[in-house]
């Protein structure tokens, strides 16, 4: 029995099945840059970045040193009672970077999930209204508020309810819902009409606190909302005194080739954003950042956590922001993203089972489809990522058939080239009928 198998057998005795989505039998031992090593000593090129939580790569020396230095001084004292120097520095830097107009403040949390919960709390407090609108296909997290506003998996509702009251979901303008005869404007207008329907029939706009959206959905399939549609929704919120929030947990901090995903929409100015995952290079830290008057609407202990914004995680976050700035990771994501996009478009031209390609920076989704019907092909997608894993490239799927492409923003270009060559080789093997079908369900 290998080390991977032995360790996983031990874990199986005590780990809840609800806590991990099944992909590959591997125990990760170490990582450096864009390379991961498992318990058996096998290396993998990482095209997932720990679900976009390690944009600076694994064990970046500047981040590691910041963590080590701070841990030697003070590991933890609860920010619920007292401030620390790295936390104060991060407050200044993150509020200055946030895509929020006017004076800006923040509140820290431990995960993207509780940051999205906090958005609900602050919006209700500021507006005095109860109702919240989110979108199908959304992934906002697993705490009760964020799992309620999510809409990407039935297992995020099954056996868990009743969920948070006052939450209404409307259709996200996903590209696969566009009808063949529709123009882009017609599609946007039809989806905007669907957005307005609840407000015209049972949901009073003057009792609605918040609309929250992923401007570019992540786990929902890496689909960017059309600008016309997002502008319409934003203007509706402006007209009716509804706060507009953007979940930047997955798509922020340079992932899309811009610092924030909402930067792709210059006419939209959010009232609140949720930040997490990569803000501390994967350490448990998040924040809700918003207009100062909105954040000021709650008093302590309305959003207090024992470890949120503690000395080590905020030191890591300051170092992470250093790396993003000094290594020009936003620009690098945009530049290498263009190369990756062209590769996948060329792949689509050569292999009929590659469908729509959506790449925004070093980030995106590639549909795997039936060559004849063009319907999603989960089996072929699972075959592809399984073979990639065997060849030393770590890639997963979302929605069953969408390849998730999110390498660390520090990935060397030659390493990216090798990963893309391996994807090409694997597609050739599928086209030649060389790969076996998986024996069990893989992924979401």
mmCIF file of N, CA and C in Angstrom, residues 129-258:
data_model
loop_
_atom_site.group_PDB
_atom_site.id
_atom_site.type_symbol
_atom_site.label_atom_id
_atom_site.label_comp_id
_atom_site.label_asym_id
_atom_site.label_seq_id
_atom_site.Cartn_x
_atom_site.Cartn_y
_atom_site.Cartn_z
ATOM 1 N N UNK A 129 -34.025 47.002 6.032
ATOM 2 C CA UNK A 129 -34.855 46.097 5.222
ATOM 3 C C UNK A 129 -34.380 44.656 5.413
ATOM 4 N N UNK A 130 -35.249 43.707 5.063
ATOM 5 C CA UNK A 130 -34.914 42.309 5.317
ATOM 6 C C UNK A 130 -34.453 41.545 4.088
ATOM 7 N N UNK A 131 -35.084 41.742 2.943
ATOM 8 C CA UNK A 131 -34.943 40.808 1.825
ATOM 9 C C UNK A 131 -33.592 40.930 1.110
ATOM 10 N N UNK A 132 -33.142 39.779 0.606
ATOM 11 C CA UNK A 132 -31.847 39.652 -0.070
ATOM 12 C C UNK A 132 -32.061 38.908 -1.376
ATOM 13 N N UNK A 133 -31.414 39.369 -2.442
ATOM 14 C CA UNK A 133 -31.506 38.719 -3.747
ATOM 15 C C UNK A 133 -30.123 38.222 -4.142
ATOM 16 N N UNK A 134 -30.051 36.948 -4.549
ATOM 17 C CA UNK A 134 -28.818 36.385 -5.084
ATOM 18 C C UNK A 134 -29.161 35.627 -6.365
ATOM 19 N N UNK A 135 -28.193 34.862 -6.892
ATOM 20 C CA UNK A 135 -28.338 34.329 -8.247
ATOM 21 C C UNK A 135 -28.131 32.816 -8.285
ATOM 22 N N UNK A 136 -28.856 32.175 -9.204
ATOM 23 C CA UNK A 136 -28.609 30.764 -9.459
ATOM 24 C C UNK A 136 -27.169 30.601 -9.952
ATOM 25 N N UNK A 137 -26.562 29.478 -9.600
ATOM 26 C CA UNK A 137 -25.175 29.234 -9.985
ATOM 27 C C UNK A 137 -24.168 29.838 -9.043
ATOM 28 N N UNK A 138 -24.632 30.597 -8.049
ATOM 29 C CA UNK A 138 -23.712 31.271 -7.135
ATOM 30 C C UNK A 138 -23.100 30.298 -6.149
ATOM 31 N N UNK A 139 -21.850 30.548 -5.793
ATOM 32 C CA UNK A 139 -21.237 29.887 -4.641
ATOM 33 C C UNK A 139 -20.696 30.974 -3.722
ATOM 34 N N UNK A 140 -21.376 31.160 -2.575
ATOM 35 C CA UNK A 140 -20.959 32.173 -1.611
ATOM 36 C C UNK A 140 -20.395 31.581 -0.331
ATOM 37 N N UNK A 141 -20.565 30.261 -0.108
ATOM 38 C CA UNK A 141 -19.993 29.655 1.082
ATOM 39 C C UNK A 141 -20.913 28.652 1.742
ATOM 40 N N UNK A 142 -20.520 28.199 2.937
ATOM 41 C CA UNK A 142 -21.223 27.103 3.598
ATOM 42 C C UNK A 142 -21.786 27.439 4.973
ATOM 43 N N UNK A 143 -21.590 28.649 5.481
ATOM 44 C CA UNK A 143 -22.303 29.055 6.682
ATOM 45 C C UNK A 143 -23.763 29.319 6.311
ATOM 46 N N UNK A 144 -24.641 29.446 7.304
ATOM 47 C CA UNK A 144 -26.071 29.438 6.973
ATOM 48 C C UNK A 144 -26.505 30.577 6.060
ATOM 49 N N UNK A 145 -25.960 31.767 6.266
ATOM 50 C CA UNK A 145 -26.325 32.849 5.362
ATOM 51 C C UNK A 145 -25.791 32.630 3.966
ATOM 52 N N UNK A 146 -24.495 32.280 3.872
ATOM 53 C CA UNK A 146 -23.875 32.139 2.554
ATOM 54 C C UNK A 146 -24.367 30.901 1.812
ATOM 55 N N UNK A 147 -24.705 29.847 2.535
ATOM 56 C CA UNK A 147 -25.218 28.657 1.846
ATOM 57 C C UNK A 147 -26.632 28.908 1.336
ATOM 58 N N UNK A 148 -27.344 29.819 2.015
ATOM 59 C CA UNK A 148 -28.688 30.187 1.557
ATOM 60 C C UNK A 148 -28.627 31.008 0.278
ATOM 61 N N UNK A 149 -27.673 31.923 0.191
ATOM 62 C CA UNK A 149 -27.576 32.751 -1.012
ATOM 63 C C UNK A 149 -26.896 32.014 -2.159
ATOM 64 N N UNK A 150 -26.271 30.857 -1.873
ATOM 65 C CA UNK A 150 -25.669 30.058 -2.939
ATOM 66 C C UNK A 150 -26.740 29.324 -3.735
ATOM 67 N N UNK A 151 -26.356 28.929 -4.972
ATOM 68 C CA UNK A 151 -27.312 28.232 -5.823
ATOM 69 C C UNK A 151 -26.613 27.362 -6.845
ATOM 70 N N UNK A 152 -25.610 26.586 -6.404
ATOM 71 C CA UNK A 152 -24.782 25.830 -7.349
ATOM 72 C C UNK A 152 -24.912 24.325 -7.176
ATOM 73 N N UNK A 153 -25.438 23.863 -6.035
ATOM 74 C CA UNK A 153 -25.526 22.421 -5.789
ATOM 75 C C UNK A 153 -26.703 22.126 -4.877
ATOM 76 N N UNK A 154 -27.482 21.108 -5.235
ATOM 77 C CA UNK A 154 -28.602 20.705 -4.382
ATOM 78 C C UNK A 154 -28.133 20.233 -3.015
ATOM 79 N N UNK A 155 -26.893 19.722 -2.931
ATOM 80 C CA UNK A 155 -26.369 19.267 -1.650
ATOM 81 C C UNK A 155 -26.028 20.416 -0.712
ATOM 82 N N UNK A 156 -26.169 21.649 -1.188
ATOM 83 C CA UNK A 156 -26.010 22.800 -0.311
ATOM 84 C C UNK A 156 -27.348 23.243 0.266
ATOM 85 N N UNK A 157 -28.393 22.471 -0.023
ATOM 86 C CA UNK A 157 -29.707 22.726 0.566
ATOM 87 C C UNK A 157 -30.337 21.453 1.120
ATOM 88 N N UNK A 158 -30.044 20.341 0.475
ATOM 89 C CA UNK A 158 -30.654 19.059 0.854
ATOM 90 C C UNK A 158 -30.337 18.704 2.318
ATOM 91 N N UNK A 159 -31.396 18.431 3.089
ATOM 92 C CA UNK A 159 -31.323 18.001 4.500
ATOM 93 C C UNK A 159 -30.837 19.097 5.448
ATOM 94 N N UNK A 160 -30.639 20.308 4.956
ATOM 95 C CA UNK A 160 -30.049 21.367 5.776
ATOM 96 C C UNK A 160 -31.104 22.381 6.239
ATOM 97 N N UNK A 161 -32.180 22.522 5.481
ATOM 98 C CA UNK A 161 -33.169 23.553 5.744
ATOM 99 C C UNK A 161 -33.948 23.349 7.034
ATOM 100 N N UNK A 162 -34.716 24.387 7.432
ATOM 101 C CA UNK A 162 -34.954 25.615 6.673
ATOM 102 C C UNK A 162 -33.735 26.544 6.677
ATOM 103 N N UNK A 163 -33.507 27.151 5.522
ATOM 104 C CA UNK A 163 -32.394 28.075 5.367
ATOM 105 C C UNK A 163 -32.812 29.479 5.783
ATOM 106 N N UNK A 164 -31.920 30.418 5.613
ATOM 107 C CA UNK A 164 -32.165 31.792 6.050
ATOM 108 C C UNK A 164 -33.383 32.373 5.347
ATOM 109 N N UNK A 165 -34.346 32.920 6.096
ATOM 110 C CA UNK A 165 -35.524 33.501 5.443
ATOM 111 C C UNK A 165 -35.196 34.820 4.743
ATOM 112 N N UNK A 166 -36.062 35.187 3.816
ATOM 113 C CA UNK A 166 -35.930 36.482 3.155
ATOM 114 C C UNK A 166 -34.973 36.504 1.993
ATOM 115 N N UNK A 167 -34.557 35.328 1.486
ATOM 116 C CA UNK A 167 -33.609 35.256 0.372
ATOM 117 C C UNK A 167 -34.336 34.767 -0.875
ATOM 118 N N UNK A 168 -34.177 35.508 -1.973
ATOM 119 C CA UNK A 168 -34.792 35.176 -3.259
ATOM 120 C C UNK A 168 -33.678 35.027 -4.289
ATOM 121 N N UNK A 169 -33.758 33.989 -5.112
ATOM 122 C CA UNK A 169 -32.760 33.773 -6.169
ATOM 123 C C UNK A 169 -33.367 34.059 -7.531
ATOM 124 N N UNK A 170 -32.582 34.702 -8.376
ATOM 125 C CA UNK A 170 -32.989 35.000 -9.752
ATOM 126 C C UNK A 170 -31.958 34.375 -10.696
ATOM 127 N N UNK A 171 -32.309 34.180 -11.973
ATOM 128 C CA UNK A 171 -31.385 33.504 -12.905
ATOM 129 C C UNK A 171 -30.144 34.350 -13.197
ATOM 130 N N UNK A 172 -28.977 33.702 -13.118
ATOM 131 C CA UNK A 172 -27.748 34.349 -13.556
ATOM 132 C C UNK A 172 -27.688 34.283 -15.089
ATOM 133 N N UNK A 173 -27.198 35.319 -15.748
ATOM 134 C CA UNK A 173 -27.164 35.329 -17.222
ATOM 135 C C UNK A 173 -26.023 34.472 -17.778
ATOM 136 N N UNK A 174 -26.122 33.158 -17.560
ATOM 137 C CA UNK A 174 -25.092 32.234 -18.024
ATOM 138 C C UNK A 174 -25.130 32.103 -19.537
ATOM 139 N N UNK A 175 -23.963 31.959 -20.140
ATOM 140 C CA UNK A 175 -23.889 31.952 -21.597
ATOM 141 C C UNK A 175 -24.688 30.809 -22.200
ATOM 142 N N UNK A 176 -24.790 29.670 -21.496
ATOM 143 C CA UNK A 176 -25.484 28.513 -22.077
ATOM 144 C C UNK A 176 -27.003 28.677 -22.060
ATOM 145 N N UNK A 177 -27.507 29.727 -21.414
ATOM 146 C CA UNK A 177 -28.951 29.988 -21.426
ATOM 147 C C UNK A 177 -29.361 30.930 -22.553
ATOM 148 N N UNK A 178 -28.401 31.423 -23.300
ATOM 149 C CA UNK A 178 -28.714 32.308 -24.421
ATOM 150 C C UNK A 178 -29.301 31.488 -25.572
ATOM 151 N N UNK A 179 -30.438 31.914 -26.072
ATOM 152 C CA UNK A 179 -31.108 31.204 -27.157
ATOM 153 C C UNK A 179 -30.405 31.481 -28.483
ATOM 154 N N UNK A 180 -30.453 30.533 -29.375
ATOM 155 C CA UNK A 180 -29.672 30.611 -30.611
ATOM 156 C C UNK A 180 -30.048 31.819 -31.467
ATOM 157 N N UNK A 181 -31.300 32.244 -31.393
ATOM 158 C CA UNK A 181 -31.754 33.347 -32.257
ATOM 159 C C UNK A 181 -31.641 34.706 -31.579
ATOM 160 N N UNK A 182 -31.191 34.750 -30.328
ATOM 161 C CA UNK A 182 -31.132 36.007 -29.597
ATOM 162 C C UNK A 182 -29.836 36.768 -29.876
ATOM 163 N N UNK A 183 -29.945 38.077 -29.985
ATOM 164 C CA UNK A 183 -28.754 38.903 -29.940
ATOM 165 C C UNK A 183 -28.316 39.037 -28.475
ATOM 166 N N UNK A 184 -27.118 39.543 -28.266
ATOM 167 C CA UNK A 184 -26.635 39.754 -26.903
ATOM 168 C C UNK A 184 -27.555 40.700 -26.134
ATOM 169 N N UNK A 185 -28.006 41.778 -26.778
ATOM 170 C CA UNK A 185 -28.893 42.728 -26.114
ATOM 171 C C UNK A 185 -30.237 42.083 -25.778
ATOM 172 N N UNK A 186 -30.760 41.283 -26.685
ATOM 173 C CA UNK A 186 -32.041 40.610 -26.425
ATOM 174 C C UNK A 186 -31.915 39.641 -25.259
ATOM 175 N N UNK A 187 -30.804 38.922 -25.195
ATOM 176 C CA UNK A 187 -30.564 38.003 -24.092
ATOM 177 C C UNK A 187 -30.505 38.763 -22.768
ATOM 178 N N UNK A 188 -29.741 39.857 -22.740
ATOM 179 C CA UNK A 188 -29.625 40.646 -21.515
ATOM 180 C C UNK A 188 -30.984 41.194 -21.079
ATOM 181 N N UNK A 189 -31.746 41.691 -22.023
ATOM 182 C CA UNK A 189 -33.048 42.264 -21.680
ATOM 183 C C UNK A 189 -34.013 41.195 -21.172
ATOM 184 N N UNK A 190 -33.947 39.993 -21.742
ATOM 185 C CA UNK A 190 -34.816 38.903 -21.273
ATOM 186 C C UNK A 190 -34.442 38.493 -19.852
ATOM 187 N N UNK A 191 -33.154 38.388 -19.570
ATOM 188 C CA UNK A 191 -32.732 38.010 -18.225
ATOM 189 C C UNK A 191 -32.999 39.136 -17.227
ATOM 190 N N UNK A 192 -32.897 40.379 -17.672
ATOM 191 C CA UNK A 192 -33.213 41.491 -16.768
ATOM 192 C C UNK A 192 -34.708 41.507 -16.448
ATOM 193 N N UNK A 193 -35.531 41.150 -17.420
ATOM 194 C CA UNK A 193 -36.967 41.031 -17.159
ATOM 195 C C UNK A 193 -37.233 39.945 -16.121
ATOM 196 N N UNK A 194 -36.479 38.838 -16.196
ATOM 197 C CA UNK A 194 -36.614 37.774 -15.202
ATOM 198 C C UNK A 194 -36.138 38.253 -13.826
ATOM 199 N N UNK A 195 -35.097 39.074 -13.816
ATOM 200 C CA UNK A 195 -34.634 39.662 -12.557
ATOM 201 C C UNK A 195 -35.724 40.525 -11.923
ATOM 202 N N UNK A 196 -36.419 41.301 -12.734
ATOM 203 C CA UNK A 196 -37.435 42.220 -12.204
ATOM 204 C C UNK A 196 -38.731 41.533 -11.808
ATOM 205 N N UNK A 197 -38.980 40.345 -12.345
ATOM 206 C CA UNK A 197 -40.281 39.699 -12.121
ATOM 207 C C UNK A 197 -40.640 39.538 -10.643
ATOM 208 N N UNK A 198 -39.714 39.080 -9.778
ATOM 209 C CA UNK A 198 -40.092 39.009 -8.357
ATOM 210 C C UNK A 198 -40.503 40.367 -7.786
ATOM 211 N N UNK A 199 -39.790 41.427 -8.205
ATOM 212 C CA UNK A 199 -40.105 42.759 -7.689
ATOM 213 C C UNK A 199 -41.470 43.248 -8.177
ATOM 214 N N UNK A 200 -41.931 42.711 -9.282
ATOM 215 C CA UNK A 200 -43.224 43.131 -9.850
ATOM 216 C C UNK A 200 -44.385 42.281 -9.356
ATOM 217 N N UNK A 201 -44.078 41.174 -8.662
ATOM 218 C CA UNK A 201 -45.141 40.239 -8.294
ATOM 219 C C UNK A 201 -45.254 39.953 -6.796
ATOM 220 N N UNK A 202 -44.118 39.834 -6.081
ATOM 221 C CA UNK A 202 -44.257 39.490 -4.662
ATOM 222 C C UNK A 202 -43.153 40.050 -3.767
ATOM 223 N N UNK A 203 -42.129 40.669 -4.339
ATOM 224 C CA UNK A 203 -40.977 41.134 -3.565
ATOM 225 C C UNK A 203 -40.906 42.655 -3.626
ATOM 226 N N UNK A 204 -41.360 43.365 -2.593
ATOM 227 C CA UNK A 204 -41.317 44.832 -2.642
ATOM 228 C C UNK A 204 -39.877 45.337 -2.682
ATOM 229 N N UNK A 205 -39.586 46.165 -3.666
ATOM 230 C CA UNK A 205 -38.234 46.706 -3.763
ATOM 231 C C UNK A 205 -37.883 47.544 -2.542
ATOM 232 N N UNK A 206 -38.878 48.213 -1.965
ATOM 233 C CA UNK A 206 -38.600 49.063 -0.810
ATOM 234 C C UNK A 206 -38.456 48.273 0.489
ATOM 235 N N UNK A 207 -38.555 46.946 0.404
ATOM 236 C CA UNK A 207 -38.265 46.082 1.546
ATOM 237 C C UNK A 207 -37.066 45.165 1.264
ATOM 238 N N UNK A 208 -36.315 45.492 0.209
ATOM 239 C CA UNK A 208 -35.169 44.681 -0.189
ATOM 240 C C UNK A 208 -33.882 45.406 0.175
ATOM 241 N N UNK A 209 -33.033 44.734 0.930
ATOM 242 C CA UNK A 209 -31.800 45.342 1.427
ATOM 243 C C UNK A 209 -30.661 45.244 0.446
ATOM 244 N N UNK A 210 -30.608 44.112 -0.300
ATOM 245 C CA UNK A 210 -29.345 43.752 -0.930
ATOM 246 C C UNK A 210 -29.550 42.915 -2.180
ATOM 247 N N UNK A 211 -28.734 43.187 -3.187
ATOM 248 C CA UNK A 211 -28.509 42.268 -4.306
ATOM 249 C C UNK A 211 -27.032 41.919 -4.294
ATOM 250 N N UNK A 212 -26.712 40.616 -4.231
ATOM 251 C CA UNK A 212 -25.309 40.189 -4.262
ATOM 252 C C UNK A 212 -25.070 39.290 -5.462
ATOM 253 N N UNK A 213 -23.933 39.510 -6.127
ATOM 254 C CA UNK A 213 -23.615 38.766 -7.341
ATOM 255 C C UNK A 213 -22.122 38.485 -7.413
ATOM 256 N N UNK A 214 -21.748 37.409 -8.065
ATOM 257 C CA UNK A 214 -20.386 37.216 -8.543
ATOM 258 C C UNK A 214 -20.357 37.787 -9.963
ATOM 259 N N UNK A 215 -19.614 38.855 -10.161
ATOM 260 C CA UNK A 215 -19.574 39.457 -11.500
ATOM 261 C C UNK A 215 -19.069 38.446 -12.528
ATOM 262 N N UNK A 216 -18.148 37.605 -12.096
ATOM 263 C CA UNK A 216 -17.726 36.432 -12.866
ATOM 264 C C UNK A 216 -17.931 35.235 -11.952
ATOM 265 N N UNK A 217 -18.911 34.399 -12.249
ATOM 266 C CA UNK A 217 -19.158 33.248 -11.387
ATOM 267 C C UNK A 217 -17.982 32.275 -11.440
ATOM 268 N N UNK A 218 -17.630 31.723 -10.287
ATOM 269 C CA UNK A 218 -16.554 30.757 -10.224
ATOM 270 C C UNK A 218 -17.067 29.338 -10.341
ATOM 271 N N UNK A 219 -17.461 28.763 -9.208
ATOM 272 C CA UNK A 219 -17.921 27.376 -9.208
ATOM 273 C C UNK A 219 -19.169 27.169 -10.061
ATOM 274 N N UNK A 220 -19.867 28.233 -10.372
ATOM 275 C CA UNK A 220 -21.023 28.129 -11.258
ATOM 276 C C UNK A 220 -20.663 27.914 -12.711
ATOM 277 N N UNK A 221 -19.367 27.914 -13.049
ATOM 278 C CA UNK A 221 -18.962 27.618 -14.416
ATOM 279 C C UNK A 221 -18.031 28.625 -15.050
ATOM 280 N N UNK A 222 -17.520 29.595 -14.263
ATOM 281 C CA UNK A 222 -16.616 30.614 -14.795
ATOM 282 C C UNK A 222 -17.266 31.352 -15.957
ATOM 283 N N UNK A 223 -18.340 32.030 -15.605
ATOM 284 C CA UNK A 223 -19.145 32.747 -16.597
ATOM 285 C C UNK A 223 -19.247 34.206 -16.175
ATOM 286 N N UNK A 224 -18.889 35.090 -17.070
ATOM 287 C CA UNK A 224 -18.911 36.531 -16.801
ATOM 288 C C UNK A 224 -20.260 37.108 -17.183
ATOM 289 N N UNK A 225 -20.853 37.867 -16.280
ATOM 290 C CA UNK A 225 -22.124 38.520 -16.587
ATOM 291 C C UNK A 225 -21.926 39.529 -17.720
ATOM 292 N N UNK A 226 -22.843 39.598 -18.685
ATOM 293 C CA UNK A 226 -22.727 40.635 -19.723
ATOM 294 C C UNK A 226 -22.807 42.032 -19.107
ATOM 295 N N UNK A 227 -22.020 42.952 -19.640
ATOM 296 C CA UNK A 227 -21.972 44.305 -19.084
ATOM 297 C C UNK A 227 -23.334 44.973 -19.123
ATOM 298 N N UNK A 228 -24.076 44.805 -20.216
ATOM 299 C CA UNK A 228 -25.390 45.435 -20.316
ATOM 300 C C UNK A 228 -26.297 44.968 -19.178
ATOM 301 N N UNK A 229 -26.266 43.669 -18.916
ATOM 302 C CA UNK A 229 -27.122 43.115 -17.864
ATOM 303 C C UNK A 229 -26.708 43.644 -16.493
ATOM 304 N N UNK A 230 -25.421 43.584 -16.194
ATOM 305 C CA UNK A 230 -24.973 44.015 -14.870
ATOM 306 C C UNK A 230 -25.245 45.496 -14.656
ATOM 307 N N UNK A 231 -25.088 46.294 -15.697
ATOM 308 C CA UNK A 231 -25.401 47.724 -15.585
ATOM 309 C C UNK A 231 -26.884 47.937 -15.295
ATOM 310 N N UNK A 232 -27.748 47.130 -15.917
ATOM 311 C CA UNK A 232 -29.189 47.247 -15.685
ATOM 312 C C UNK A 232 -29.539 46.902 -14.237
ATOM 313 N N UNK A 233 -28.963 45.820 -13.733
ATOM 314 C CA UNK A 233 -29.237 45.409 -12.351
ATOM 315 C C UNK A 233 -28.720 46.461 -11.374
ATOM 316 N N UNK A 234 -27.520 46.957 -11.628
ATOM 317 C CA UNK A 234 -26.947 47.975 -10.752
ATOM 318 C C UNK A 234 -27.806 49.238 -10.736
ATOM 319 N N UNK A 235 -28.270 49.666 -11.906
ATOM 320 C CA UNK A 235 -29.103 50.865 -11.951
ATOM 321 C C UNK A 235 -30.428 50.645 -11.238
ATOM 322 N N UNK A 236 -30.988 49.450 -11.346
ATOM 323 C CA UNK A 236 -32.222 49.125 -10.617
ATOM 324 C C UNK A 236 -31.992 49.286 -9.113
ATOM 325 N N UNK A 237 -30.855 48.780 -8.635
ATOM 326 C CA UNK A 237 -30.540 48.927 -7.218
ATOM 327 C C UNK A 237 -30.404 50.398 -6.835
ATOM 328 N N UNK A 238 -29.725 51.159 -7.664
ATOM 329 C CA UNK A 238 -29.586 52.596 -7.396
ATOM 330 C C UNK A 238 -30.940 53.282 -7.323
ATOM 331 N N UNK A 239 -31.829 52.923 -8.229
ATOM 332 C CA UNK A 239 -33.149 53.564 -8.296
ATOM 333 C C UNK A 239 -34.019 53.240 -7.087
ATOM 334 N N UNK A 240 -33.764 52.102 -6.440
ATOM 335 C CA UNK A 240 -34.656 51.641 -5.376
ATOM 336 C C UNK A 240 -33.986 51.580 -4.005
ATOM 337 N N UNK A 241 -32.800 52.164 -3.868
ATOM 338 C CA UNK A 241 -32.138 52.201 -2.571
ATOM 339 C C UNK A 241 -31.694 50.849 -2.063
ATOM 340 N N UNK A 242 -31.394 49.928 -2.991
ATOM 341 C CA UNK A 242 -30.942 48.587 -2.648
ATOM 342 C C UNK A 242 -29.419 48.549 -2.733
ATOM 343 N N UNK A 243 -28.775 48.009 -1.730
ATOM 344 C CA UNK A 243 -27.319 47.917 -1.769
ATOM 345 C C UNK A 243 -26.882 46.855 -2.780
ATOM 346 N N UNK A 244 -25.774 47.136 -3.465
ATOM 347 C CA UNK A 244 -25.246 46.245 -4.489
ATOM 348 C C UNK A 244 -23.907 45.700 -4.000
ATOM 349 N N UNK A 245 -23.810 44.373 -3.882
ATOM 350 C CA UNK A 245 -22.600 43.744 -3.348
ATOM 351 C C UNK A 245 -22.013 42.771 -4.364
ATOM 352 N N UNK A 246 -20.691 42.662 -4.349
ATOM 353 C CA UNK A 246 -19.985 41.758 -5.256
ATOM 354 C C UNK A 246 -19.129 40.801 -4.430
ATOM 355 N N UNK A 247 -19.268 39.517 -4.703
ATOM 356 C CA UNK A 247 -18.437 38.496 -4.070
ATOM 357 C C UNK A 247 -17.134 38.380 -4.856
ATOM 358 N N UNK A 248 -16.043 38.846 -4.259
ATOM 359 C CA UNK A 248 -14.717 38.816 -4.882
ATOM 360 C C UNK A 248 -13.827 37.727 -4.276
ATOM 361 N N UNK A 249 -14.405 36.814 -3.517
ATOM 362 C CA UNK A 249 -13.612 35.808 -2.807
ATOM 363 C C UNK A 249 -12.817 34.946 -3.778
ATOM 364 N N UNK A 250 -13.479 34.466 -4.822
ATOM 365 C CA UNK A 250 -12.834 33.590 -5.806
ATOM 366 C C UNK A 250 -12.109 34.382 -6.889
ATOM 367 N N UNK A 251 -12.706 35.474 -7.335
ATOM 368 C CA UNK A 251 -12.256 36.146 -8.549
ATOM 369 C C UNK A 251 -11.463 37.426 -8.308
ATOM 370 N N UNK A 252 -11.202 37.766 -7.060
ATOM 371 C CA UNK A 252 -10.477 38.993 -6.768
ATOM 372 C C UNK A 252 -8.973 38.823 -6.702
ATOM 373 N N UNK A 253 -8.280 39.941 -6.384
ATOM 374 C CA UNK A 253 -6.837 39.941 -6.123
ATOM 375 C C UNK A 253 -6.009 39.480 -7.312
ATOM 376 N N UNK A 254 -6.363 39.964 -8.501
ATOM 377 C CA UNK A 254 -5.567 39.723 -9.698
ATOM 378 C C UNK A 254 -5.960 38.501 -10.496
ATOM 379 N N UNK A 255 -6.854 37.688 -9.978
ATOM 380 C CA UNK A 255 -7.179 36.426 -10.635
ATOM 381 C C UNK A 255 -7.687 36.621 -12.062
ATOM 382 N N UNK A 256 -8.444 37.679 -12.323
ATOM 383 C CA UNK A 256 -9.071 37.864 -13.641
ATOM 384 C C UNK A 256 -8.266 38.753 -14.579
ATOM 385 N N UNK A 257 -7.039 39.091 -14.211
ATOM 386 C CA UNK A 257 -6.255 40.023 -15.017
ATOM 387 C C UNK A 257 -6.499 41.471 -14.630
ATOM 388 N N UNK A 258 -7.356 41.693 -13.658
ATOM 389 C CA UNK A 258 -7.554 42.985 -13.007
ATOM 390 C C UNK A 258 -7.553 42.724 -11.510
#
